[in-house]
Amino acid sequence: MTPRVAGVLVLLLRLVLGAIFIVAGVSKIGHAIEFAQQIAAFRLLPQPVIAPMALALPFLEVLLGGYLVLGLFTRISAWISAALLLAFDGAIASAVVRGLTLSCGCFGPNDKSVTTWGEVGRDAIFVLLAVIVALRPPGALALDRKIGNAS
């Protein structure tokens, strides 16, 4: 694969992942109570963590998505995205194993997706895509190239 093709491929992966994070985050902003209920339903986190997470996580998702789309702090954003997606994937897999059919909470209160092995597989693919972005130079049209952070 030529460096140019690889750069375009990384750009496309950045845009897909960035858009997913932006849409997911924006769809949860303003719905902290519903999102907190969805988080609590997984029965994985202590109660005092749930409300702050429900408030902060959507903004983190939008921030990461924006960084990925812009190609700014690309590698660290991609690694954080991969870790976050892996955590989401683990939570969904845990629910499936425990026989819980829950709203995954992925795209806000109107998201009808439930915890299934299909959701686990989808998130596993997203983890893989984020790792690919993290391991490669930031790709075409990345702001990291403009600021000399493209190694």
GROMACS .gro file of N, CA and C in nm:
model
  453
    1MET      N    1   0.086  -0.117   0.000
    1MET     CA    2   0.000   0.000   0.000
    1MET      C    3   0.090   0.123   0.000
    2THR      N    4   0.061   0.215  -0.090
    2THR     CA    5   0.142   0.336  -0.099
    2THR      C    6   0.109   0.428   0.019
    3PRO      N    7   0.203   0.515   0.055
    3PRO     CA    8   0.175   0.609   0.165
    3PRO      C    9   0.054   0.698   0.137
    4ARG      N   10   0.032   0.732   0.013
    4ARG     CA   11  -0.084   0.816  -0.021
    4ARG      C   12  -0.215   0.741   0.003
    5VAL      N   13  -0.221   0.617  -0.039
    5VAL     CA   14  -0.341   0.535  -0.018
    5VAL      C   15  -0.363   0.514   0.131
    6ALA      N   16  -0.254   0.485   0.204
    6ALA     CA   17  -0.265   0.467   0.349
    6ALA      C   18  -0.316   0.595   0.415
    7GLY      N   19  -0.267   0.709   0.369
    7GLY     CA   20  -0.312   0.837   0.425
    7GLY      C   21  -0.460   0.861   0.403
    8VAL      N   22  -0.509   0.826   0.286
    8VAL     CA   23  -0.652   0.842   0.256
    8VAL      C   24  -0.734   0.743   0.338
    9LEU      N   25  -0.684   0.621   0.353
    9LEU     CA   26  -0.755   0.520   0.432
    9LEU      C   27  -0.767   0.565   0.578
   10VAL      N   28  -0.657   0.615   0.633
   10VAL     CA   29  -0.661   0.664   0.772
   10VAL      C   30  -0.757   0.782   0.784
   11LEU      N   31  -0.756   0.870   0.686
   11LEU     CA   32  -0.851   0.982   0.686
   11LEU      C   33  -0.994   0.930   0.691
   12LEU      N   34  -1.027   0.832   0.607
   12LEU     CA   35  -1.163   0.778   0.605
   12LEU      C   36  -1.198   0.714   0.740
   13LEU      N   37  -1.105   0.640   0.798
   13LEU     CA   38  -1.131   0.579   0.929
   13LEU      C   39  -1.151   0.686   1.036
   14ARG      N   40  -1.068   0.791   1.031
   14ARG     CA   41  -1.083   0.902   1.126
   14ARG      C   42  -1.220   0.964   1.114
   15LEU      N   43  -1.264   0.988   0.990
   15LEU     CA   44  -1.394   1.053   0.968
   15LEU      C   45  -1.509   0.965   1.016
   16VAL      N   46  -1.502   0.835   0.990
   16VAL     CA   47  -1.608   0.744   1.034
   16VAL      C   48  -1.614   0.740   1.186
   17LEU      N   49  -1.500   0.716   1.249
   17LEU     CA   50  -1.497   0.709   1.396
   17LEU      C   51  -1.536   0.843   1.458
   18GLY      N   52  -1.483   0.951   1.403
   18GLY     CA   53  -1.515   1.083   1.455
   18GLY      C   54  -1.663   1.113   1.447
   19ALA      N   55  -1.723   1.080   1.333
   19ALA     CA   56  -1.867   1.103   1.316
   19ALA      C   57  -1.948   1.020   1.414
   20ILE      N   58  -1.907   0.896   1.435
   20ILE     CA   59  -1.978   0.809   1.531
   20ILE      C   60  -1.973   0.871   1.670
   21PHE      N   61  -1.854   0.915   1.712
   21PHE     CA   62  -1.841   0.973   1.845
   21PHE      C   63  -1.919   1.104   1.857
   22ILE      N   64  -1.914   1.187   1.754
   22ILE     CA   65  -1.987   1.315   1.760
   22ILE      C   66  -2.138   1.290   1.769
   23VAL      N   67  -2.190   1.203   1.684
   23VAL     CA   68  -2.333   1.174   1.685
   23VAL      C   69  -2.374   1.112   1.819
   24ALA      N   70  -2.294   1.018   1.867
   24ALA     CA   71  -2.325   0.953   1.995
   24ALA      C   72  -2.326   1.054   2.109
   25GLY      N   73  -2.225   1.140   2.113
   25GLY     CA   74  -2.217   1.238   2.221
   25GLY      C   75  -2.328   1.341   2.215
   26VAL      N   76  -2.351   1.397   2.097
   26VAL     CA   77  -2.454   1.500   2.081
   26VAL      C   78  -2.592   1.444   2.115
   27SER      N   79  -2.617   1.318   2.079
   27SER     CA   80  -2.748   1.260   2.107
   27SER      C   81  -2.773   1.238   2.256
   28LYS      N   82  -2.667   1.238   2.337
   28LYS     CA   83  -2.682   1.219   2.482
   28LYS      C   84  -2.682   1.351   2.560
   29ILE      N   85  -2.627   1.456   2.501
   29ILE     CA   86  -2.621   1.585   2.570
   29ILE      C   87  -2.765   1.634   2.593
   30GLY      N   88  -2.791   1.673   2.716
   30GLY     CA   89  -2.925   1.719   2.752
   30GLY      C   90  -3.016   1.606   2.799
   31HIS      N   91  -2.963   1.485   2.803
   31HIS     CA   92  -3.041   1.368   2.845
   31HIS      C   93  -2.967   1.292   2.954
   32ALA      N   94  -2.905   1.364   3.045
   32ALA     CA   95  -2.821   1.301   3.147
   32ALA      C   96  -2.899   1.204   3.236
   33ILE      N   97  -3.021   1.238   3.269
   33ILE     CA   98  -3.099   1.150   3.357
   33ILE      C   99  -3.126   1.016   3.289
   34GLU      N  100  -3.171   1.022   3.163
   34GLU     CA  101  -3.197   0.898   3.090
   34GLU      C  102  -3.069   0.818   3.071
   35PHE      N  103  -2.960   0.887   3.039
   35PHE     CA  104  -2.832   0.819   3.018
   35PHE      C  105  -2.782   0.757   3.148
   36ALA      N  106  -2.799   0.827   3.258
   36ALA     CA  107  -2.759   0.772   3.388
   36ALA      C  108  -2.839   0.645   3.419
   37GLN      N  109  -2.967   0.644   3.385
   37GLN     CA  110  -3.048   0.525   3.406
   37GLN      C  111  -2.999   0.409   3.321
   38GLN      N  112  -2.958   0.439   3.197
   38GLN     CA  113  -2.905   0.334   3.110
   38GLN      C  114  -2.774   0.279   3.164
   39ILE      N  115  -2.687   0.367   3.213
   39ILE     CA  116  -2.560   0.323   3.271
   39ILE      C  117  -2.587   0.236   3.394
   40ALA      N  118  -2.676   0.282   3.480
   40ALA     CA  119  -2.707   0.209   3.604
   40ALA      C  120  -2.764   0.070   3.575
   41ALA      N  121  -2.839   0.056   3.467
   41ALA     CA  122  -2.903  -0.072   3.435
   41ALA      C  123  -2.800  -0.183   3.409
   42PHE      N  124  -2.679  -0.145   3.371
   42PHE     CA  125  -2.574  -0.245   3.346
   42PHE      C  126  -2.522  -0.307   3.477
   43ARG      N  127  -2.548  -0.238   3.589
   43ARG     CA  128  -2.507  -0.287   3.721
   43ARG      C  129  -2.357  -0.320   3.728
   44LEU      N  130  -2.275  -0.230   3.674
   44LEU     CA  131  -2.130  -0.249   3.673
   44LEU      C  132  -2.054  -0.145   3.754
   45LEU      N  133  -2.113  -0.028   3.772
   45LEU     CA  134  -2.043   0.083   3.835
   45LEU      C  135  -2.108   0.121   3.968
   46PRO      N  136  -2.025   0.171   4.060
   46PRO     CA  137  -2.083   0.219   4.186
   46PRO      C  138  -2.174   0.340   4.161
   47GLN      N  139  -2.279   0.350   4.237
   47GLN     CA  140  -2.378   0.456   4.220
   47GLN      C  141  -2.317   0.597   4.215
   48PRO      N  142  -2.218   0.631   4.301
   48PRO     CA  143  -2.164   0.768   4.298
   48PRO      C  144  -2.093   0.805   4.167
   49VAL      N  145  -2.057   0.707   4.086
   49VAL     CA  146  -1.986   0.734   3.961
   49VAL      C  147  -2.082   0.761   3.845
   50ILE      N  148  -2.203   0.711   3.857
   50ILE     CA  149  -2.295   0.711   3.743
   50ILE      C  150  -2.336   0.852   3.698
   51ALA      N  151  -2.379   0.937   3.788
   51ALA     CA  152  -2.425   1.072   3.748
   51ALA      C  153  -2.312   1.154   3.686
   52PRO      N  154  -2.192   1.159   3.747
   52PRO     CA  155  -2.085   1.234   3.682
   52PRO      C  156  -2.048   1.177   3.544
   53MET      N  157  -2.053   1.045   3.532
   53MET     CA  158  -2.022   0.983   3.404
   53MET      C  159  -2.127   1.021   3.300
   54ALA      N  160  -2.254   1.018   3.339
   54ALA     CA  161  -2.362   1.053   3.246
   54ALA      C  162  -2.352   1.197   3.199
   55LEU      N  163  -2.299   1.284   3.284
   55LEU     CA  164  -2.281   1.424   3.246
   55LEU      C  165  -2.157   1.445   3.159
   56ALA      N  166  -2.046   1.379   3.192
   56ALA     CA  167  -1.918   1.406   3.127
   56ALA      C  168  -1.897   1.327   2.998
   57LEU      N  169  -1.940   1.203   2.995
   57LEU     CA  170  -1.910   1.116   2.882
   57LEU      C  171  -1.956   1.171   2.747
   58PRO      N  172  -2.075   1.227   2.734
   58PRO     CA  173  -2.115   1.281   2.604
   58PRO      C  174  -2.020   1.391   2.554
   59PHE      N  175  -1.972   1.475   2.643
   59PHE     CA  176  -1.881   1.581   2.602
   59PHE      C  177  -1.745   1.525   2.563
   60LEU      N  178  -1.700   1.422   2.632
   60LEU     CA  179  -1.576   1.354   2.595
   60LEU      C  180  -1.589   1.292   2.456
   61GLU      N  181  -1.704   1.230   2.430
   61GLU     CA  182  -1.725   1.169   2.299
   61GLU      C  183  -1.722   1.275   2.188
   62VAL      N  184  -1.786   1.387   2.210
   62VAL     CA  185  -1.785   1.495   2.109
   62VAL      C  186  -1.643   1.547   2.090
   63LEU      N  187  -1.571   1.566   2.198
   63LEU     CA  188  -1.433   1.615   2.189
   63LEU      C  189  -1.345   1.516   2.111
   64LEU      N  190  -1.352   1.388   2.147
   64LEU     CA  191  -1.273   1.288   2.075
   64LEU      C  192  -1.312   1.282   1.928
   65GLY      N  193  -1.442   1.286   1.902
   65GLY     CA  194  -1.488   1.285   1.763
   65GLY      C  195  -1.435   1.404   1.685
   66GLY      N  196  -1.439   1.520   1.746
   66GLY     CA  197  -1.386   1.640   1.680
   66GLY      C  198  -1.237   1.629   1.651
   67TYR      N  199  -1.162   1.580   1.748
   67TYR     CA  200  -1.018   1.561   1.728
   67TYR      C  201  -0.991   1.462   1.615
   68LEU      N  202  -1.067   1.355   1.610
   68LEU     CA  203  -1.046   1.256   1.503
   68LEU      C  204  -1.081   1.314   1.366
   69VAL      N  205  -1.191   1.385   1.356
   69VAL     CA  206  -1.231   1.445   1.228
   69VAL      C  207  -1.125   1.546   1.182
   70LEU      N  208  -1.076   1.626   1.274
   70LEU     CA  209  -0.976   1.728   1.239
   70LEU      C  210  -0.836   1.670   1.222
   71GLY      N  211  -0.813   1.551   1.274
   71GLY     CA  212  -0.678   1.495   1.270
   71GLY      C  213  -0.586   1.569   1.366
   72LEU      N  214  -0.640   1.606   1.481
   72LEU     CA  215  -0.564   1.679   1.582
   72LEU      C  216  -0.544   1.589   1.703
   73PHE      N  217  -0.420   1.579   1.748
   73PHE     CA  218  -0.387   1.484   1.856
   73PHE      C  219  -0.438   1.345   1.818
   74THR      N  220  -0.417   1.310   1.693
   74THR     CA  221  -0.481   1.192   1.634
   74THR      C  222  -0.449   1.064   1.709
   75ARG      N  223  -0.322   1.039   1.734
   75ARG     CA  224  -0.287   0.911   1.797
   75ARG      C  225  -0.345   0.898   1.937
   76ILE      N  226  -0.328   0.999   2.018
   76ILE     CA  227  -0.380   0.990   2.155
   76ILE      C  228  -0.532   0.984   2.153
   77SER      N  229  -0.596   1.059   2.063
   77SER     CA  230  -0.742   1.054   2.051
   77SER      C  231  -0.788   0.915   2.008
   78ALA      N  232  -0.715   0.855   1.917
   78ALA     CA  233  -0.752   0.721   1.870
   78ALA      C  234  -0.731   0.617   1.980
   79TRP      N  235  -0.623   0.629   2.058
   79TRP     CA  236  -0.601   0.534   2.168
   79TRP      C  237  -0.709   0.549   2.275
   80ILE      N  238  -0.744   0.673   2.309
   80ILE     CA  239  -0.850   0.694   2.407
   80ILE      C  240  -0.983   0.640   2.353
   81SER      N  241  -1.009   0.664   2.225
   81SER     CA  242  -1.131   0.613   2.161
   81SER      C  243  -1.134   0.461   2.167
   82ALA      N  244  -1.021   0.397   2.136
   82ALA     CA  245  -1.015   0.251   2.140
   82ALA      C  246  -1.042   0.200   2.281
   83ALA      N  247  -0.984   0.265   2.381
   83ALA     CA  248  -1.005   0.222   2.520
   83ALA      C  249  -1.151   0.240   2.560
   84LEU      N  250  -1.210   0.352   2.521
   84LEU     CA  251  -1.350   0.378   2.554
   84LEU      C  252  -1.442   0.276   2.484
   85LEU      N  253  -1.416   0.251   2.358
   85LEU     CA  254  -1.496   0.153   2.284
   85LEU      C  255  -1.480   0.013   2.343
   86LEU      N  256  -1.359  -0.019   2.386
   86LEU     CA  257  -1.335  -0.149   2.448
   86LEU      C  258  -1.413  -0.160   2.580
   87ALA      N  259  -1.417  -0.052   2.656
   87ALA     CA  260  -1.495  -0.052   2.780
   87ALA      C  261  -1.644  -0.069   2.750
   88PHE      N  262  -1.693   0.004   2.649
   88PHE     CA  263  -1.834  -0.010   2.610
   88PHE      C  264  -1.862  -0.154   2.567
   89ASP      N  265  -1.771  -0.209   2.488
   89ASP     CA  266  -1.787  -0.344   2.438
   89ASP      C  267  -1.788  -0.445   2.553
   90GLY      N  268  -1.701  -0.425   2.650
   90GLY     CA  269  -1.698  -0.513   2.767
   90GLY      C  270  -1.827  -0.505   2.846
   91ALA      N  271  -1.882  -0.385   2.860
   91ALA     CA  272  -2.008  -0.368   2.934
   91ALA      C  273  -2.123  -0.438   2.861
   92ILE      N  274  -2.128  -0.423   2.730
   92ILE     CA  275  -2.234  -0.487   2.653
   92ILE      C  276  -2.219  -0.638   2.659
   93ALA      N  277  -2.096  -0.688   2.642
   93ALA     CA  278  -2.073  -0.833   2.649
   93ALA      C  279  -2.110  -0.886   2.787
   94SER      N  280  -2.078  -0.812   2.891
   94SER     CA  281  -2.113  -0.852   3.027
   94SER      C  282  -2.264  -0.865   3.043
   95ALA      N  283  -2.337  -0.770   2.988
   95ALA     CA  284  -2.483  -0.774   2.996
   95ALA      C  285  -2.537  -0.896   2.922
   96VAL      N  286  -2.481  -0.923   2.803
   96VAL     CA  287  -2.529  -1.038   2.725
   96VAL      C  288  -2.503  -1.167   2.801
   97VAL      N  289  -2.383  -1.181   2.856
   97VAL     CA  290  -2.347  -1.302   2.931
   97VAL      C  291  -2.439  -1.320   3.052
   98ARG      N  292  -2.476  -1.208   3.116
   98ARG     CA  293  -2.562  -1.216   3.234
   98ARG      C  294  -2.710  -1.224   3.199
   99GLY      N  295  -2.741  -1.228   3.069
   99GLY     CA  296  -2.880  -1.243   3.026
   99GLY      C  297  -2.962  -1.116   3.036
  100LEU      N  298  -2.894  -1.000   3.041
  100LEU     CA  299  -2.964  -0.872   3.051
  100LEU      C  300  -2.990  -0.817   2.910
  101THR      N  301  -3.112  -0.787   2.880
  101THR     CA  302  -3.145  -0.721   2.754
  101THR      C  303  -3.173  -0.575   2.786
  102LEU      N  304  -3.073  -0.492   2.756
  102LEU     CA  305  -3.078  -0.350   2.793
  102LEU      C  306  -3.060  -0.263   2.671
  103SER      N  307  -3.104  -0.139   2.680
  103SER     CA  308  -3.067  -0.040   2.580
  103SER      C  309  -2.919  -0.014   2.598
  104CYS      N  310  -2.844  -0.019   2.491
  104CYS     CA  311  -2.699   0.002   2.505
  104CYS      C  312  -2.667   0.146   2.544
  105GLY      N  313  -2.758   0.239   2.518
  105GLY     CA  314  -2.731   0.379   2.552
  105GLY      C  315  -2.634   0.445   2.457
  106CYS      N  316  -2.602   0.379   2.349
  106CYS     CA  317  -2.497   0.426   2.258
  106CYS      C  318  -2.530   0.560   2.192
  107PHE      N  319  -2.654   0.576   2.148
  107PHE     CA  320  -2.690   0.697   2.074
  107PHE      C  321  -2.809   0.769   2.137
  108GLY      N  322  -2.806   0.781   2.267
  108GLY     CA  323  -2.905   0.861   2.337
  108GLY      C  324  -3.034   0.787   2.367
  109PRO      N  325  -3.131   0.861   2.421
  109PRO     CA  326  -3.254   0.798   2.469
  109PRO      C  327  -3.342   0.740   2.359
  110ASN      N  328  -3.325   0.783   2.236
  110ASN     CA  329  -3.408   0.731   2.127
  110ASN      C  330  -3.347   0.611   2.057
  111ASP      N  331  -3.228   0.570   2.100
  111ASP     CA  332  -3.161   0.454   2.041
  111ASP      C  333  -3.232   0.327   2.087
  112LYS      N  334  -3.276   0.246   1.994
  112LYS     CA  335  -3.348   0.123   2.027
  112LYS      C  336  -3.257   0.000   2.026
  113SER      N  337  -3.126   0.020   2.005
  113SER     CA  338  -3.032  -0.093   2.006
  113SER      C  339  -3.027  -0.154   2.146
  114VAL      N  340  -3.025  -0.286   2.150
  114VAL     CA  341  -3.016  -0.355   2.278
  114VAL      C  342  -2.888  -0.438   2.281
  115THR      N  343  -2.856  -0.483   2.401
  115THR     CA  344  -2.734  -0.560   2.423
  115THR      C  345  -2.748  -0.699   2.360
  116THR      N  346  -2.672  -0.719   2.251
  116THR     CA  347  -2.668  -0.847   2.181
  116THR      C  348  -2.524  -0.875   2.140
  117TRP      N  349  -2.498  -0.998   2.098
  117TRP     CA  350  -2.364  -1.030   2.048
  117TRP      C  351  -2.335  -0.950   1.921
  118GLY      N  352  -2.438  -0.915   1.844
  118GLY     CA  353  -2.418  -0.831   1.727
  118GLY      C  354  -2.361  -0.694   1.765
  119GLU      N  355  -2.414  -0.637   1.874
  119GLU     CA  356  -2.362  -0.508   1.923
  119GLU      C  357  -2.217  -0.523   1.970
  120VAL      N  358  -2.188  -0.634   2.035
  120VAL     CA  359  -2.051  -0.661   2.080
  120VAL      C  360  -1.958  -0.667   1.958
  121GLY      N  361  -2.001  -0.738   1.855
  121GLY     CA  362  -1.921  -0.748   1.733
  121GLY      C  363  -1.900  -0.614   1.665
  122ARG      N  364  -2.006  -0.535   1.658
  122ARG     CA  365  -1.996  -0.402   1.598
  122ARG      C  366  -1.893  -0.317   1.671
  123ASP      N  367  -1.902  -0.315   1.804
  123ASP     CA  368  -1.807  -0.235   1.881
  123ASP      C  369  -1.665  -0.290   1.871
  124ALA      N  370  -1.651  -0.420   1.858
  124ALA     CA  371  -1.518  -0.479   1.840
  124ALA      C  372  -1.455  -0.430   1.709
  125ILE      N  373  -1.536  -0.417   1.605
  125ILE     CA  374  -1.486  -0.362   1.478
  125ILE      C  375  -1.443  -0.217   1.497
  126PHE      N  376  -1.522  -0.139   1.572
  126PHE     CA  377  -1.485   0.000   1.598
  126PHE      C  378  -1.354   0.009   1.677
  127VAL      N  379  -1.335  -0.083   1.772
  127VAL     CA  380  -1.209  -0.086   1.847
  127VAL      C  381  -1.093  -0.109   1.750
  128LEU      N  382  -1.108  -0.206   1.663
  128LEU     CA  383  -1.004  -0.237   1.565
  128LEU      C  384  -0.974  -0.117   1.476
  129LEU      N  385  -1.077  -0.048   1.430
  129LEU     CA  386  -1.056   0.070   1.346
  129LEU      C  387  -0.980   0.179   1.423
  130ALA      N  388  -1.015   0.199   1.548
  130ALA     CA  389  -0.946   0.300   1.629
  130ALA      C  390  -0.801   0.262   1.651
  131VAL      N  391  -0.772   0.136   1.670
  131VAL     CA  392  -0.633   0.092   1.688
  131VAL      C  393  -0.554   0.113   1.559
  132ILE      N  394  -0.616   0.085   1.445
  132ILE     CA  395  -0.548   0.111   1.317
  132ILE      C  396  -0.513   0.258   1.305
  133VAL      N  397  -0.605   0.346   1.337
  133VAL     CA  398  -0.578   0.491   1.331
  133VAL      C  399  -0.465   0.527   1.428
  134ALA      N  400  -0.467   0.469   1.547
  134ALA     CA  401  -0.367   0.501   1.648
  134ALA      C  402  -0.227   0.456   1.606
  135LEU      N  403  -0.218   0.349   1.531
  135LEU     CA  404  -0.088   0.294   1.493
  135LEU      C  405  -0.028   0.357   1.368
  136ARG      N  406  -0.105   0.433   1.296
  136ARG     CA  407  -0.060   0.491   1.169
  136ARG      C  408  -0.036   0.642   1.185
  137PRO      N  409   0.039   0.700   1.091
  137PRO     CA  410   0.043   0.847   1.086
  137PRO      C  411  -0.100   0.899   1.067
  138PRO      N  412  -0.124   1.026   1.101
  138PRO     CA  413  -0.261   1.077   1.109
  138PRO      C  414  -0.339   1.081   0.978
  139GLY      N  415  -0.274   1.060   0.866
  139GLY     CA  416  -0.347   1.053   0.739
  139GLY      C  417  -0.362   1.188   0.672
  140ALA      N  418  -0.429   1.184   0.559
  140ALA     CA  419  -0.449   1.305   0.478
  140ALA      C  420  -0.534   1.407   0.553
  141LEU      N  421  -0.509   1.533   0.522
  141LEU     CA  422  -0.587   1.646   0.574
  141LEU      C  423  -0.588   1.655   0.727
  142ALA      N  424  -0.487   1.604   0.791
  142ALA     CA  425  -0.481   1.608   0.937
  142ALA      C  426  -0.412   1.737   0.983
  143LEU      N  427  -0.472   1.802   1.082
  143LEU     CA  428  -0.409   1.921   1.140
  143LEU      C  429  -0.276   1.887   1.206
  144ASP      N  430  -0.262   1.763   1.252
  144ASP     CA  431  -0.134   1.722   1.311
  144ASP      C  432  -0.018   1.745   1.214
  145ARG      N  433  -0.042   1.728   1.085
  145ARG     CA  434   0.063   1.752   0.984
  145ARG      C  435   0.102   1.900   0.981
  146LYS      N  436   0.004   1.986   0.999
  146LYS     CA  437   0.029   2.131   0.995
  146LYS      C  438   0.109   2.179   1.114
  147ILE      N  439   0.092   2.112   1.228
  147ILE     CA  440   0.161   2.157   1.350
  147ILE      C  441   0.285   2.073   1.379
  148GLY      N  442   0.321   1.985   1.283
  148GLY     CA  443   0.442   1.906   1.299
  148GLY      C  444   0.427   1.790   1.396
  149ASN      N  445   0.306   1.739   1.411
  149ASN     CA  446   0.279   1.630   1.504
  149ASN      C  447   0.233   1.506   1.426
  150ALA      N  448   0.297   1.480   1.311
  150ALA     CA  449   0.248   1.375   1.222
  150ALA      C  450   0.333   1.250   1.225
  151SER      N  451   0.413   1.231   1.324
  151SER     CA  452   0.501   1.112   1.325
  151SER      C  453   0.423   0.986   1.349
   0.00000   0.00000   0.00000
